[in-house]
Tab-separated table of N, CA and C in Angstrom:
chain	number	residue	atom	x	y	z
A	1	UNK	N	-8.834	7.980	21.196
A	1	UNK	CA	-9.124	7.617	19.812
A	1	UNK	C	-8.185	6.491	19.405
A	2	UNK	N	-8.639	5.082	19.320
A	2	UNK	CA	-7.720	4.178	18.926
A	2	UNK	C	-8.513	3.904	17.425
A	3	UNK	N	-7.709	3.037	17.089
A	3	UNK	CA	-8.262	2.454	15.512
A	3	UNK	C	-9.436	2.034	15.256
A	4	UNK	N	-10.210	1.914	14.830
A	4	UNK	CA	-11.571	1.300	14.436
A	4	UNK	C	-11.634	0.058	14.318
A	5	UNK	N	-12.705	-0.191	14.215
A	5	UNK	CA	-12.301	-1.816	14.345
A	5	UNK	C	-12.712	-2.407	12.934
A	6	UNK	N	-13.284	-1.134	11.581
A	6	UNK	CA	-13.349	-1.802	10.166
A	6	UNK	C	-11.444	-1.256	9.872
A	7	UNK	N	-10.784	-0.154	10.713
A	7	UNK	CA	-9.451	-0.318	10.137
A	7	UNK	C	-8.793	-1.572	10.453
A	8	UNK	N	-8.864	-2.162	11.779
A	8	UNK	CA	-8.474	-3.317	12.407
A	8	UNK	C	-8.942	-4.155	11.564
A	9	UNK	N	-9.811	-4.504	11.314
A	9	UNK	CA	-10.111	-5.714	10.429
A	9	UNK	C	-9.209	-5.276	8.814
A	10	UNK	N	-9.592	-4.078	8.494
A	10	UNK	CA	-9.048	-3.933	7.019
A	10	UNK	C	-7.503	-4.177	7.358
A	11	UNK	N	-7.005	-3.759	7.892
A	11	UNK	CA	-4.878	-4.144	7.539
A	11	UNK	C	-4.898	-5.475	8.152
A	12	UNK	N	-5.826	-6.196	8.906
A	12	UNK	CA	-5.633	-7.474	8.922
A	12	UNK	C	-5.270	-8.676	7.878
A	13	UNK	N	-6.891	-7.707	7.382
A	13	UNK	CA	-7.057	-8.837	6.040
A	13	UNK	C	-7.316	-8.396	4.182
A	14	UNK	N	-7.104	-7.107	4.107
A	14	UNK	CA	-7.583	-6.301	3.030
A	14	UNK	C	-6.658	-6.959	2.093
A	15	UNK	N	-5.253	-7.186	2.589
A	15	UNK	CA	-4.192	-7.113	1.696
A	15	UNK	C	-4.613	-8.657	1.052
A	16	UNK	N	-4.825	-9.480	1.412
A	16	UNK	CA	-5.272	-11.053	1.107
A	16	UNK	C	-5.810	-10.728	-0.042
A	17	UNK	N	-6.794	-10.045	-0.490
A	17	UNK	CA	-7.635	-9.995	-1.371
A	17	UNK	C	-6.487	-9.998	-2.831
A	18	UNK	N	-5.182	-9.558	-2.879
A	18	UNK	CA	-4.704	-9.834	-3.686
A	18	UNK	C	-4.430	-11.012	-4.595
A	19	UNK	N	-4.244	-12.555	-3.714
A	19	UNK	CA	-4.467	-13.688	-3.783
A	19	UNK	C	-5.207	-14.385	-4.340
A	20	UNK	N	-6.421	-13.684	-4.128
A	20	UNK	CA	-7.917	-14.012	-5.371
A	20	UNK	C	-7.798	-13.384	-6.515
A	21	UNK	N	-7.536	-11.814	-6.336
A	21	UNK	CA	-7.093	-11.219	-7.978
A	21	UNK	C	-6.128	-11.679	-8.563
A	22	UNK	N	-5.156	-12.138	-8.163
A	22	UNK	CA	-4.003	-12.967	-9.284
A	22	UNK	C	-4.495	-14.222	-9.455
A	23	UNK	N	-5.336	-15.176	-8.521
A	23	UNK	CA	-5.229	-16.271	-9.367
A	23	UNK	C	-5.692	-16.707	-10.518
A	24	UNK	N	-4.647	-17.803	-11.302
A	24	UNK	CA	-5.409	-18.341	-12.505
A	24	UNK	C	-4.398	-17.189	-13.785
A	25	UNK	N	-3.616	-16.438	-13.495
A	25	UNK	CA	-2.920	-15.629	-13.764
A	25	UNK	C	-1.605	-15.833	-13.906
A	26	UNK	N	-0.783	-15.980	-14.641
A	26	UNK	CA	0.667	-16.297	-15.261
A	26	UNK	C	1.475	-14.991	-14.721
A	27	UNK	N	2.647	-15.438	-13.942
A	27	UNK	CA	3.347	-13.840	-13.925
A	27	UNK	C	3.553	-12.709	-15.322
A	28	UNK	N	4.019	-13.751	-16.445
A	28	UNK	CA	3.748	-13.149	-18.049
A	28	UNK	C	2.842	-12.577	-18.128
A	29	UNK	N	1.782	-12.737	-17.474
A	29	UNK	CA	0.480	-12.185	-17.941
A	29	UNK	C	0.184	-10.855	-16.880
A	30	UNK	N	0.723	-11.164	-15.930
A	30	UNK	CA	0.413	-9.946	-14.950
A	30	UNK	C	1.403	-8.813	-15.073
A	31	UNK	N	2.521	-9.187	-16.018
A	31	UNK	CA	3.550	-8.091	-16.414
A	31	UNK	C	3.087	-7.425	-18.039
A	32	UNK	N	2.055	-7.678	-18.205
A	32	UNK	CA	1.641	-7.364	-19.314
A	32	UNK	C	1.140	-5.840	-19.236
A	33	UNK	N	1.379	-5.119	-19.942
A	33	UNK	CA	0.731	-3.808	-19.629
A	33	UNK	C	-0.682	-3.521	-20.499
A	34	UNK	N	-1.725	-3.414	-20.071
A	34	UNK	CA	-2.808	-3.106	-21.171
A	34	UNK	C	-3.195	-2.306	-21.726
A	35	UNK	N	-2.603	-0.982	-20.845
A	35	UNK	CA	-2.441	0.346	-21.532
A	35	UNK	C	-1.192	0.735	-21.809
A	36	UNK	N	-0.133	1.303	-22.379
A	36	UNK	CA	1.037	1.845	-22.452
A	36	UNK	C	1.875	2.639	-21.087
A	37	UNK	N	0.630	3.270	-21.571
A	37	UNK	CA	0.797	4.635	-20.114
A	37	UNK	C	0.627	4.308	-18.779
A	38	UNK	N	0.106	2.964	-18.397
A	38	UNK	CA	-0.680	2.643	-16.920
A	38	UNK	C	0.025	1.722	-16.389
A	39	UNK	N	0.426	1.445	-15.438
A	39	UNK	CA	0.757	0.298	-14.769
A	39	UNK	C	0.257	-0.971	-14.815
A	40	UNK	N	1.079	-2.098	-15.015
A	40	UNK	CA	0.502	-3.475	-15.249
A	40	UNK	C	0.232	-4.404	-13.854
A	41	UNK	N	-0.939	-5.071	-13.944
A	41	UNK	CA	-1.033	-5.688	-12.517
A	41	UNK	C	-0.247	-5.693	-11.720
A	42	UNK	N	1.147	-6.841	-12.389
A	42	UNK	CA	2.242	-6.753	-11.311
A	42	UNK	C	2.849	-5.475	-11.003
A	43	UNK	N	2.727	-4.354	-11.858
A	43	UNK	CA	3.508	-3.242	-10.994
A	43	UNK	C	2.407	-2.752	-10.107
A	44	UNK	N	1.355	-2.693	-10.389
A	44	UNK	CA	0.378	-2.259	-9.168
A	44	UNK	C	0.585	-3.385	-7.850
A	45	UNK	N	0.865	-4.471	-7.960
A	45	UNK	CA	1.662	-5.398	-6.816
A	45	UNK	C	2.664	-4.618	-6.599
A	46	UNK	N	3.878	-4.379	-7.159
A	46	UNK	CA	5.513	-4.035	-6.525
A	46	UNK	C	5.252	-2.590	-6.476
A	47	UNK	N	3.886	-2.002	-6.694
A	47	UNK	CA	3.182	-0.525	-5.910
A	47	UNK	C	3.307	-0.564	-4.399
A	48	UNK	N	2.599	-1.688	-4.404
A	48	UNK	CA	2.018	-1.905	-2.982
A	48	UNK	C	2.473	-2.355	-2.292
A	49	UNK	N	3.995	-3.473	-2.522
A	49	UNK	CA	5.361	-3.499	-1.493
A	49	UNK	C	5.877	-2.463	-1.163
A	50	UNK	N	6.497	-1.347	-2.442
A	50	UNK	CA	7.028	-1.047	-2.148
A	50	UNK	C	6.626	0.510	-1.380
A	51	UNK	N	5.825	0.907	-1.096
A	51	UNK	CA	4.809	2.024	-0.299
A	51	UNK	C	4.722	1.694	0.691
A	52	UNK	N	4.267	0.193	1.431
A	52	UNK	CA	4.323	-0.472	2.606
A	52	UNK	C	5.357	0.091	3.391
A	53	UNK	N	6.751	-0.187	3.316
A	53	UNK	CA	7.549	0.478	4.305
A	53	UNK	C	7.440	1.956	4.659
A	54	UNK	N	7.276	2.650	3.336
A	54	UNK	CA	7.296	4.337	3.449
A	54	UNK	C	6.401	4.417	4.162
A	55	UNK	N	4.824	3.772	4.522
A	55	UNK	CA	3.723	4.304	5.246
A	55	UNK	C	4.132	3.817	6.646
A	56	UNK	N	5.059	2.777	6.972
A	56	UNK	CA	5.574	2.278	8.385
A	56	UNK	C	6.602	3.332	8.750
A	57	UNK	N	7.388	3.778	8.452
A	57	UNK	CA	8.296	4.767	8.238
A	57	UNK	C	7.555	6.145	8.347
A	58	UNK	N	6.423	6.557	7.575
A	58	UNK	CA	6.320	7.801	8.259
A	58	UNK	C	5.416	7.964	9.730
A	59	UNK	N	4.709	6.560	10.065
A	59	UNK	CA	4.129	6.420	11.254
A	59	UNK	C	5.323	6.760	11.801
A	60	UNK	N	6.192	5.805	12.227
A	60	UNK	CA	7.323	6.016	13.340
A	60	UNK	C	7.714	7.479	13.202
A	61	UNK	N	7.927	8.445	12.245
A	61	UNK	CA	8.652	9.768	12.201
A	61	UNK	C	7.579	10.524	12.897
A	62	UNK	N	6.409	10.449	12.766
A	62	UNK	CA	5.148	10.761	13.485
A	62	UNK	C	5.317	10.644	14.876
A	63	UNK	N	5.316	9.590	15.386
A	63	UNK	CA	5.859	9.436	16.668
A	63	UNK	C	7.045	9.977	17.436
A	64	UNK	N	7.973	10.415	16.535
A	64	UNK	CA	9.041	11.535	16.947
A	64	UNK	C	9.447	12.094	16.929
A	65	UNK	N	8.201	12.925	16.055
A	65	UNK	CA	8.764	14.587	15.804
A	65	UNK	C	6.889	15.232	15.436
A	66	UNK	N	6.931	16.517	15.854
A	66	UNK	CA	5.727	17.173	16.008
A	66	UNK	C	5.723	17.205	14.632
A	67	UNK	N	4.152	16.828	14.140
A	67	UNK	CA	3.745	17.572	13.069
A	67	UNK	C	4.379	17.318	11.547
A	68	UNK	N	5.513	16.331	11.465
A	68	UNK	CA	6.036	16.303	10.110
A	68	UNK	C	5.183	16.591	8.903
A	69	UNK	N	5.559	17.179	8.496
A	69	UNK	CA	5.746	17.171	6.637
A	69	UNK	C	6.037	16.136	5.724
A	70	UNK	N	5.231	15.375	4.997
A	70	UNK	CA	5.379	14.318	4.203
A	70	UNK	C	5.348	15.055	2.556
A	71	UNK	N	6.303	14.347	1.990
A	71	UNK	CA	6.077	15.133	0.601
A	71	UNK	C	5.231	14.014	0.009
A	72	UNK	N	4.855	14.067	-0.948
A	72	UNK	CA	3.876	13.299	-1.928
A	72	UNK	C	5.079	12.530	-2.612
A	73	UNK	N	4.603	11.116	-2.208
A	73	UNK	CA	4.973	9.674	-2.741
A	73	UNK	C	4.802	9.848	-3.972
A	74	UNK	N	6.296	9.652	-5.175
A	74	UNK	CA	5.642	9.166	-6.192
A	74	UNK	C	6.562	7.726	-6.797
A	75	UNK	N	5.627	6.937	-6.847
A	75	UNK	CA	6.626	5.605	-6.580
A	75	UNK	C	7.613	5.574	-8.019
A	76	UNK	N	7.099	6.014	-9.472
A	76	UNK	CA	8.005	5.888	-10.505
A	76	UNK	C	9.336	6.632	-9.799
A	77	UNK	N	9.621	7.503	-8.542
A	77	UNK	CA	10.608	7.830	-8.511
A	77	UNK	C	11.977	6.943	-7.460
A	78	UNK	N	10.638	6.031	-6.889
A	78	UNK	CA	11.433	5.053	-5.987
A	78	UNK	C	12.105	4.088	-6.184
A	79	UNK	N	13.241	4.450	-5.798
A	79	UNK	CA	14.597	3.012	-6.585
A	79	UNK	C	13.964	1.637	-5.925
A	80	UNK	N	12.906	1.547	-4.533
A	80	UNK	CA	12.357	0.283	-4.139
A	80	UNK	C	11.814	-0.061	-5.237
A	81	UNK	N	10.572	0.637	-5.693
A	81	UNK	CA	9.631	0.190	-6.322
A	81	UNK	C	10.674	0.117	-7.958
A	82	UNK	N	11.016	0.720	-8.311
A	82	UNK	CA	11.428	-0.294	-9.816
A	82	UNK	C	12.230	-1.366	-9.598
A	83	UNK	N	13.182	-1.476	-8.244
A	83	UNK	CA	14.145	-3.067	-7.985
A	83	UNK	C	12.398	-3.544	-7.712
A	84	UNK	N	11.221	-3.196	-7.059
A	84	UNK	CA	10.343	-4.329	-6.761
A	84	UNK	C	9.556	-5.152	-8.276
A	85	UNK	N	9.761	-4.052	-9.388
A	85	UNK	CA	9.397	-4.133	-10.714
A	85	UNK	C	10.040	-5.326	-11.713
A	86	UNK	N	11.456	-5.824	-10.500
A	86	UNK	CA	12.399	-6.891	-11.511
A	86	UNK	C	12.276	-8.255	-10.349
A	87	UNK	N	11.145	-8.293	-9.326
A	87	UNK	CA	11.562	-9.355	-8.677
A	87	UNK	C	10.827	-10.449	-9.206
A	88	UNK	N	10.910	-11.388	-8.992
A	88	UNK	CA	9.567	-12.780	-9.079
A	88	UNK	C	8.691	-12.214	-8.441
A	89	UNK	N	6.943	-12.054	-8.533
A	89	UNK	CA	5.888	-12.475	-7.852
A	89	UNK	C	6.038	-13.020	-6.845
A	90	UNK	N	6.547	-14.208	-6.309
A	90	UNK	CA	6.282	-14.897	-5.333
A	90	UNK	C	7.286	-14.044	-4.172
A	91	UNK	N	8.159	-13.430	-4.734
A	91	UNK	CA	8.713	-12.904	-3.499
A	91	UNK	C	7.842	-11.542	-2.992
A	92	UNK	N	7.347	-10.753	-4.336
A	92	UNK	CA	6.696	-9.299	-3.942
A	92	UNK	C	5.550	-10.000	-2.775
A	93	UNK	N	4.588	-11.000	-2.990
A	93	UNK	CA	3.527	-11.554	-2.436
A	93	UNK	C	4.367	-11.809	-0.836
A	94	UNK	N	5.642	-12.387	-0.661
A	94	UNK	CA	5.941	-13.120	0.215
A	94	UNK	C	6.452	-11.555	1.439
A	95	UNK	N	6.518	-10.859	-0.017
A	95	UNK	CA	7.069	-9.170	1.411
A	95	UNK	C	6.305	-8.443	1.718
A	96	UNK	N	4.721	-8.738	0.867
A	96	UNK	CA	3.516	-7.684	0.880
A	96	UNK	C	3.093	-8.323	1.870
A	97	UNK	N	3.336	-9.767	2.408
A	97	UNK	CA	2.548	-10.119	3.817
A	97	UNK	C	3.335	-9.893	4.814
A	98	UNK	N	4.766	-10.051	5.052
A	98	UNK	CA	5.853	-9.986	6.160
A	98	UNK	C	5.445	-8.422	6.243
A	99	UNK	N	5.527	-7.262	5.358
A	99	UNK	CA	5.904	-6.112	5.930
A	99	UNK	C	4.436	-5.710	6.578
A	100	UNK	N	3.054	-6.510	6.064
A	100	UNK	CA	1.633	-5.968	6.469
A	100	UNK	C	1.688	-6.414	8.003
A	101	UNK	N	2.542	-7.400	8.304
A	101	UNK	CA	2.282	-7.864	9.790
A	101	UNK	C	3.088	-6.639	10.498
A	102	UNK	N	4.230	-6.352	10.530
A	102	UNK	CA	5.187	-5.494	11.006
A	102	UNK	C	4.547	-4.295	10.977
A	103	UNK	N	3.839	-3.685	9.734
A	103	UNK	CA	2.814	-2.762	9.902
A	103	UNK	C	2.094	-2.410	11.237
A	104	UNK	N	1.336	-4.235	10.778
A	104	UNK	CA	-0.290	-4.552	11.824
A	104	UNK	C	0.332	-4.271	13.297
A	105	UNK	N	1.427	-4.855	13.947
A	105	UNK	CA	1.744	-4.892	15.184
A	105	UNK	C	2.287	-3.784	15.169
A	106	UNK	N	2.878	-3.059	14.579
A	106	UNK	CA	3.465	-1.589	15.268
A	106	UNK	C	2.102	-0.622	15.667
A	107	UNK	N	0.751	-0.741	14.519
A	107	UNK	CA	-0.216	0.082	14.822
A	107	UNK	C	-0.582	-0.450	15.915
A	108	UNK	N	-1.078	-1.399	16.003
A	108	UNK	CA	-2.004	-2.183	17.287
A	108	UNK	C	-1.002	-2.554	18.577
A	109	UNK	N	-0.275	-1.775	18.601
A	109	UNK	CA	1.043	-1.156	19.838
A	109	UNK	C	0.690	-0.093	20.316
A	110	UNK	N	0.445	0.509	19.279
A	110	UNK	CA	0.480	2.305	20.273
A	110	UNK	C	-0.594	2.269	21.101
A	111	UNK	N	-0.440	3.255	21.474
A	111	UNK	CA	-1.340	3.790	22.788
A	111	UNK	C	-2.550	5.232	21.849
A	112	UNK	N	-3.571	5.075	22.942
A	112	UNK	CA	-4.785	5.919	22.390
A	112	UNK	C	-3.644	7.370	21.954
A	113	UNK	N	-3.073	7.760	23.023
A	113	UNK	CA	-2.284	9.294	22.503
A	113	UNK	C	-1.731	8.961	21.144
A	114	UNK	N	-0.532	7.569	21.942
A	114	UNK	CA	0.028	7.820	19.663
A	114	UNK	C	-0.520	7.834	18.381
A	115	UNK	N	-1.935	7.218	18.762
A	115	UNK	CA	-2.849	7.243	17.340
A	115	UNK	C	-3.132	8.710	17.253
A	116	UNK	N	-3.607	9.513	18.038
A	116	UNK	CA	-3.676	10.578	17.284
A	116	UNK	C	-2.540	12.078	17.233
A	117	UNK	N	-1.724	11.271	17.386
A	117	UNK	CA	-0.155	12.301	16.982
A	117	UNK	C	-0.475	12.597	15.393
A	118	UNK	N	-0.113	13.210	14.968
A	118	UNK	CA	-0.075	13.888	14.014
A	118	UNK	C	0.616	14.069	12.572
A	119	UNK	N	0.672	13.678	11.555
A	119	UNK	CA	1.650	14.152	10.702
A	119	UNK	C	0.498	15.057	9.273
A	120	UNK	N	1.434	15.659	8.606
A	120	UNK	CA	1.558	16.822	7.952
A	120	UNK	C	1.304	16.017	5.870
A	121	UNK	N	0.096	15.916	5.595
A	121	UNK	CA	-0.182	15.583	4.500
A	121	UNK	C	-0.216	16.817	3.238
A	122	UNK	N	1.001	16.697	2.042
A	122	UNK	CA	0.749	17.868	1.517
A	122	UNK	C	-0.313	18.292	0.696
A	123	UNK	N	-1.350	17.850	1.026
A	123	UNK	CA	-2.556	17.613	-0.480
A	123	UNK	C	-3.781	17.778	1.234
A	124	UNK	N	-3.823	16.835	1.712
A	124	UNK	CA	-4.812	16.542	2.957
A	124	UNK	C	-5.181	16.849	4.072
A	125	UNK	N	-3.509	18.230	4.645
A	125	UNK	CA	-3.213	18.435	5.622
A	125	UNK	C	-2.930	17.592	6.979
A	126	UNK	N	-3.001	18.198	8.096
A	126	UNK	CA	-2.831	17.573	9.322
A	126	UNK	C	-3.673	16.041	9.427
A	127	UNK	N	-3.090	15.364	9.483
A	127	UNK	CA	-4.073	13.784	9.759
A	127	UNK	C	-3.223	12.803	11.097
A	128	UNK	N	-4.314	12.241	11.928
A	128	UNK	CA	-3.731	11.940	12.559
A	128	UNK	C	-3.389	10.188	12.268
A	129	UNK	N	-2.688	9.740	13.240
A	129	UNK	CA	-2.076	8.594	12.675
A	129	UNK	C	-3.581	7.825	12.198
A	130	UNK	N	-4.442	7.764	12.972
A	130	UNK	CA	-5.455	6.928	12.748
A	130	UNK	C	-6.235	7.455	11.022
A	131	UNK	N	-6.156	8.633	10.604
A	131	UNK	CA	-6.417	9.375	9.725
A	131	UNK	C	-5.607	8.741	8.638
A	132	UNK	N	-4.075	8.535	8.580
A	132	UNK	CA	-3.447	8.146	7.372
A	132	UNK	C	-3.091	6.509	7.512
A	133	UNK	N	-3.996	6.191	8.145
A	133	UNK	CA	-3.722	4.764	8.155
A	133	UNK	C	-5.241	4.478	6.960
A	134	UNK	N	-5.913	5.383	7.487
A	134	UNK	CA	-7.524	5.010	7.183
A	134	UNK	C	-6.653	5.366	5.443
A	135	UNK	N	-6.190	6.296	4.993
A	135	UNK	CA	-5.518	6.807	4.049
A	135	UNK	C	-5.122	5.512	3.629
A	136	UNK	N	-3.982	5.444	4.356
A	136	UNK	CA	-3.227	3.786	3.132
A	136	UNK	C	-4.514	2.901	3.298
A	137	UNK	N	-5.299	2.144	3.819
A	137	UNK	CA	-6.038	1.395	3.188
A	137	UNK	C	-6.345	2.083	2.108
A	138	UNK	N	-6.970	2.829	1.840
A	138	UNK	CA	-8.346	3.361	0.816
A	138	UNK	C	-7.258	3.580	-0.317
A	139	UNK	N	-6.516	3.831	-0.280
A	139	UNK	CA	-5.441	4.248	-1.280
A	139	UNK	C	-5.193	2.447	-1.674
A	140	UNK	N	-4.994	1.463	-1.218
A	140	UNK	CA	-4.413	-0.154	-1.252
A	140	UNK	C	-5.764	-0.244	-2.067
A	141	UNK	N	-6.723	-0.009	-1.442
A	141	UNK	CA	-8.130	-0.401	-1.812
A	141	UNK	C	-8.392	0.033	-3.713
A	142	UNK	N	-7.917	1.155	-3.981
A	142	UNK	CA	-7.672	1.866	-5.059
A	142	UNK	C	-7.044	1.076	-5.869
A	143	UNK	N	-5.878	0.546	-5.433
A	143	UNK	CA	-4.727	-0.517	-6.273
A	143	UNK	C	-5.088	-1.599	-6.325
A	144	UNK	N	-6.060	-2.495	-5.667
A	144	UNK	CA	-6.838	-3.695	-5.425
A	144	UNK	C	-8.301	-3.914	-6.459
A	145	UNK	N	-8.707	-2.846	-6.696
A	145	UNK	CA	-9.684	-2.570	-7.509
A	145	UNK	C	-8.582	-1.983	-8.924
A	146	UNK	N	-7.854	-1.671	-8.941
A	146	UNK	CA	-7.393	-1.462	-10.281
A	146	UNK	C	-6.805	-3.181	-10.982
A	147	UNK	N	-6.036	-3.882	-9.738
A	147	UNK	CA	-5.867	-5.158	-10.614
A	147	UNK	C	-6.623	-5.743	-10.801
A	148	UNK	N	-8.000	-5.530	-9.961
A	148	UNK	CA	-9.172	-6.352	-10.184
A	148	UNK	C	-9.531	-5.640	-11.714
A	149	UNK	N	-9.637	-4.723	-12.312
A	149	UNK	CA	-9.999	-4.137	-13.601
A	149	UNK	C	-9.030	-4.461	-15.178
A	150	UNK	N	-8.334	-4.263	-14.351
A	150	UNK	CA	-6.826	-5.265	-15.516
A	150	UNK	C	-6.263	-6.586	-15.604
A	151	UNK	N	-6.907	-7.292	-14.372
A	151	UNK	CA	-7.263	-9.042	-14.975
A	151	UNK	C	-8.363	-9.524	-15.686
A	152	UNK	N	-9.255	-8.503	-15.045
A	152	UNK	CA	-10.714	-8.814	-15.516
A	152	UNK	C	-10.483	-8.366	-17.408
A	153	UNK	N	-9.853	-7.271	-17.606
A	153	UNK	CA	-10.069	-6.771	-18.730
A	153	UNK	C	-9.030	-7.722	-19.691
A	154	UNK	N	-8.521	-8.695	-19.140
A	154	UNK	CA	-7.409	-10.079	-19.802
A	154	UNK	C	-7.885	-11.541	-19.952
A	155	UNK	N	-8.924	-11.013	-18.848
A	155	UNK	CA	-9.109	-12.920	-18.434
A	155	UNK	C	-9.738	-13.484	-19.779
A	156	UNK	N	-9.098	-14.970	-19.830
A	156	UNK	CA	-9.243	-16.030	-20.809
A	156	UNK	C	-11.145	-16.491	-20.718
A	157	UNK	N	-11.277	-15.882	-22.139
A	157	UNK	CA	-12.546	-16.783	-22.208
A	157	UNK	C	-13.951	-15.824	-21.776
């Protein structure tokens, strides 16, 4: 069981799609919140840096230890993600592509066995690597369609 080849294509190129949803877009404007309670474009960006490592990070723990236990991510509690909440744009953009490659080549490394090693989802149960990869896309995909809904619900004109 290796990766698919719509996952292969998706961590190739899914993350790009961000590039089209910000443009034409002022960082002022993407730090704007439109609801109180909800995250503003750019934090749904410094979402999605800063989760990137944790999902590279629990692959590798996957790989060396049976079965881990992942607790449920919650990024308001991650000291990454609020330092990612005070950076410029151009740098969150410039680490959401460096860390997607480092991602891309560690997955498209393993071997058929390491894809389906195992880790321990507390909501999803047992998934194998190929399982929570399919996971972080669809979850990115979630955050990609939300800035697409909160530029759209700003845009000029």
């Amino acid at each position: 069981m290796s990766l698919s080849a719509s996952v292969c294509s998706r961590l190739q190129n899914q993350h790009e799609t961000i590039y089209e949803l910000l443009n034409g877009f002022s960082e002022e404007q993407l730090r704007q919140r439109i609801h109180n309670d909800k995250w503003s474009p750019f934090e749904q960006v410094a979402h999605l840096v800063s989760y990137q490592p944790v999902f590279l990070q629990r692959m590798q723990i996957i790989q060396q230890e049976n079965d881990p236990l992942f607790g449920r991510y919650i990024a308001d509690n991650d000291p990454a993600f609020i330092a990612d909440c005070k950076r410029p744009l151009s740098e969150l953009l410039d680490g959401l592509r460096s860390q997607r490659t480092d991602i891309t080549n560690y997955l498209f490394g393993l071997t058929d066995a390491s894809v389906r090693k195992t880790g321990r989802h507390p909501k999803y149960g047992l998934l194998t690597i190929a399982e929570w990869t399919e996971f972080f896309l669809l979850h990115e995909a979630h955050h990609l369609f939300s800035i697409f809904m909160l530029t759209r619900s700003t845009a000029p004109g």
